[in-house]
Amino acid sequence: MPDNSHTLPSPGAPEIRQRRARVSLVWLVPIAAALVGLSMVVQNWLSAGPQITVSFQTAEGLEANKTQVKYKNVVIGLVTGIRLSEDQTRVIATIELEQKAEPFARKDTQFWVVRPRIGASGVSGVDTLLSGAFIGADPGRSDEARREFVGLEAPPPVTFGVEGKHFTLHTEDLGSLGIGSPIYYRRIQVGQVVSYALAEDGKGVDVKIFVNAPYDSFVTSDTRFWNASGIDVSLGASGLRVDTQSLSSILAGGIAFQAPNYSPEAVPAEEYREFELHRNAQQAMAPYDGTPRFVRMRFDQTLRGLQVDAPVEFLGVPIGRVVSVNLDFDEQSKNFPVVVGAVIFPKRLGQAHQKLMAAYGGEDNEANTARLLEMLVERGLRAQARTGNLLTGQLYISLDFDRTAPAVAYDPNARPMTIPTIGGSFDKLQEQLQAIVDKLGNLPIDSMAENLNGSLGELRQTLRQVNADVLPQLQRTLERSEQTLQNVNQSLAEGSPQRQQLGDTLNEVQRAVRSVRVLSDYLNRNPESLLRGRGGDDTPASFKREATSRELNQESRP
Amino acid sequence: MSQPPYAADLGLQLCHDCGQVCRLSDRDCPRCDAVLHRRKPNSIARTWALLVAALIFYLPANLLPVMFTDLFGHGSENTILSGVIEFWKGGSWDIALLIFIASVIVPCMKFFVLALLLVTAQRRSRWAMRERARLYRFIETIGYWSMLDVLVVALVAALVQFRTLSTIEPRLGILFFGLVVVLTMLASMSFDPRLIWDAERQDAR
């Protein structure tokens, strides 16, 4: 302790200098550490994108801090929290987007959960079977920023940046269409149904479709769309028809479109243009029908086989279809007429309609149609239910001129317009058949049958007599004749005396014939012997030697 | 004083490298040529600096993920604590405990003990000097145990590489954790335990 004072002062100034320098150097380490930490914090803060919330119906497959948000399979964010909404109806996922993912926090951004899906139109999201679900996103085009979103339950069929055009189709009902149902152009898939919604007045459905580029240029102002869903089997007055588009459209439904072959003024349709969705190709490709007019017809006969949608034909041209078949009751005649309602398209008459309308002042309105109808009815136009198909008994309504029909009063101001009717052709046939049956019924079949009965009795009596008398006699006769034949057989048998005698007799006859021939030969040579008699030694040659009549002739020649 | 005199009282100092007893006036060790100091130079400031740096790095080491596990396409990142919790929930509490001790308790203890030693040494406190010396020896011994975590990650990341089936990759957190362990070890090395006993003398420096 006392030595302290000796040693202390010796290392003075240099040590202090050294210490100061060392102090500053050592403290660089924590400063560097702090800088690194700070830079990381700053970078993290700078790279942090917007925080958004997306609500889903279920959190199935979602996990906080694990489920990623992807666009084109690039990670753009992470689910950092999942909680229930305040009313416990939905799940709210909090998502931290990356800084570059600013366009995904726009008003029209779409979010959906990608899970494995198996549908009629294919299988998707198989990779999520192993990796777990992720949230798919589609950036919006809007400039308006937004932080709260409602997630889609199914992936949107059209993703951002795909070129093409949207169109809207109006239809009566959706049929078997759904989101993602394919759009076909000449049976090539060119787009799909994006969404559908009920029309504002509830009378129809608006279907939004998307047609991919470059096929969207085939949608022109003249293009017709029709429903190509499923198998269209129709049994009408024109027979059985089966229409399909493709196997997948049978399952998932589909829409086809095409422009008429002759459409000179067609221009590519602008985006969001609205079209009518027809029921089938035939209807779609038919020329524009104009405004339909409703007409009514009263038939006094049964109309079995007349169905709604049955055609209405004017002189064989289909100009409309039946829309209702109702039974009515007539107080006065106490019978049940059938009231058929139909829509007709006067424009389908084509040039005839144009000319007729021109005659009536050119305006195509209901009053003019009524006046046109009045003129036609005066000239004998009548509606008639005719059989279109004998096999199925389908009926159709035919408008035809019948000069013999009795005149009817026509009120051109009555609405709906009423077309007078006459009985159907099949009814006429039935009447004729009835008349024939009636005549057949008037025949005196009873007395005819009685007479016939008497005659038959007599015939039976006669036959009995024949059986009793004639037949036994006939049998006896036959027996006798058989006996006779037996006798004849016996007499002609080999070795019988009769046969011997017969042979002898025949030999005799032969000899006699020969002598006659010798005589005739002799007389031929010596005809004088008939007068003088035979010469003394002049014996006939045949007696000298065997000679034929020819040899005899040769001898006589010299 | 029944105790033997201090080296400084005798005008002597110890060479840190070869243990040679030298005179206080010597600048270099006459035997091994190392620079001579009475105590480790600037010990408290250095230890403080390294300790603060380690503390700063300890934050990202715990907040950032240390490991990325990709199992059948299902990837996940784990921080140290989330890994411990996962092991604990998975039922292997022993492994969870081991990781927790090696990577949380040991570094935290080192921070605490070093800070305590530094504060008491600066204040020349005479409180529990023997225990403090024992604590110092203790943290010197267990210091490198914290490297267990780093080794596990390095080993597993090197071994588990089955492409699409499963992959384990180290993440930035483990680098910071390794830095923390290295810095705390450097800090405890730069601390001179003789400073504890210098408090016995008023003027010792």
mmCIF file of C-alpha atoms in Angstrom, chain A residues 293-297 312 321 323-324 340-344 366 369 373 399 410 416-419:
data_model
loop_
_atom_site.group_PDB
_atom_site.id
_atom_site.type_symbol
_atom_site.label_atom_id
_atom_site.label_comp_id
_atom_site.label_asym_id
_atom_site.label_seq_id
_atom_site.Cartn_x
_atom_site.Cartn_y
_atom_site.Cartn_z
ATOM 1 C CA ARG A 293 -99.260 -10.493 -82.861
ATOM 2 C CA PHE A 294 -101.518 -12.465 -80.616
ATOM 3 C CA VAL A 295 -104.553 -14.095 -82.221
ATOM 4 C CA ARG A 296 -107.305 -16.290 -80.812
ATOM 5 C CA MET A 297 -109.211 -19.141 -82.399
ATOM 6 C CA VAL A 312 -99.281 -22.081 -87.173
ATOM 7 C CA ARG A 321 -96.849 -20.879 -82.939
ATOM 8 C CA VAL A 323 -98.992 -20.383 -77.051
ATOM 9 C CA SER A 324 -102.074 -21.576 -75.178
ATOM 10 C CA VAL A 340 -106.386 -21.618 -78.883
ATOM 11 C CA GLY A 341 -104.094 -18.650 -78.446
ATOM 12 C CA ALA A 342 -101.261 -18.187 -80.886
ATOM 13 C CA VAL A 343 -98.647 -15.626 -81.774
ATOM 14 C CA ILE A 344 -98.113 -14.943 -85.446
ATOM 15 C CA GLU A 366 -101.604 -3.876 -84.765
ATOM 16 C CA THR A 369 -102.618 -6.186 -89.069
ATOM 17 C CA LEU A 373 -106.804 -9.982 -91.298
ATOM 18 C CA LEU A 399 -104.684 -20.886 -91.990
ATOM 19 C CA TYR A 410 -115.349 -10.004 -88.203
ATOM 20 C CA PRO A 416 -107.193 -10.130 -79.282
ATOM 21 C CA MET A 417 -107.838 -10.627 -82.966
ATOM 22 C CA THR A 418 -109.998 -13.649 -83.551
ATOM 23 C CA ILE A 419 -109.718 -15.891 -86.601
#
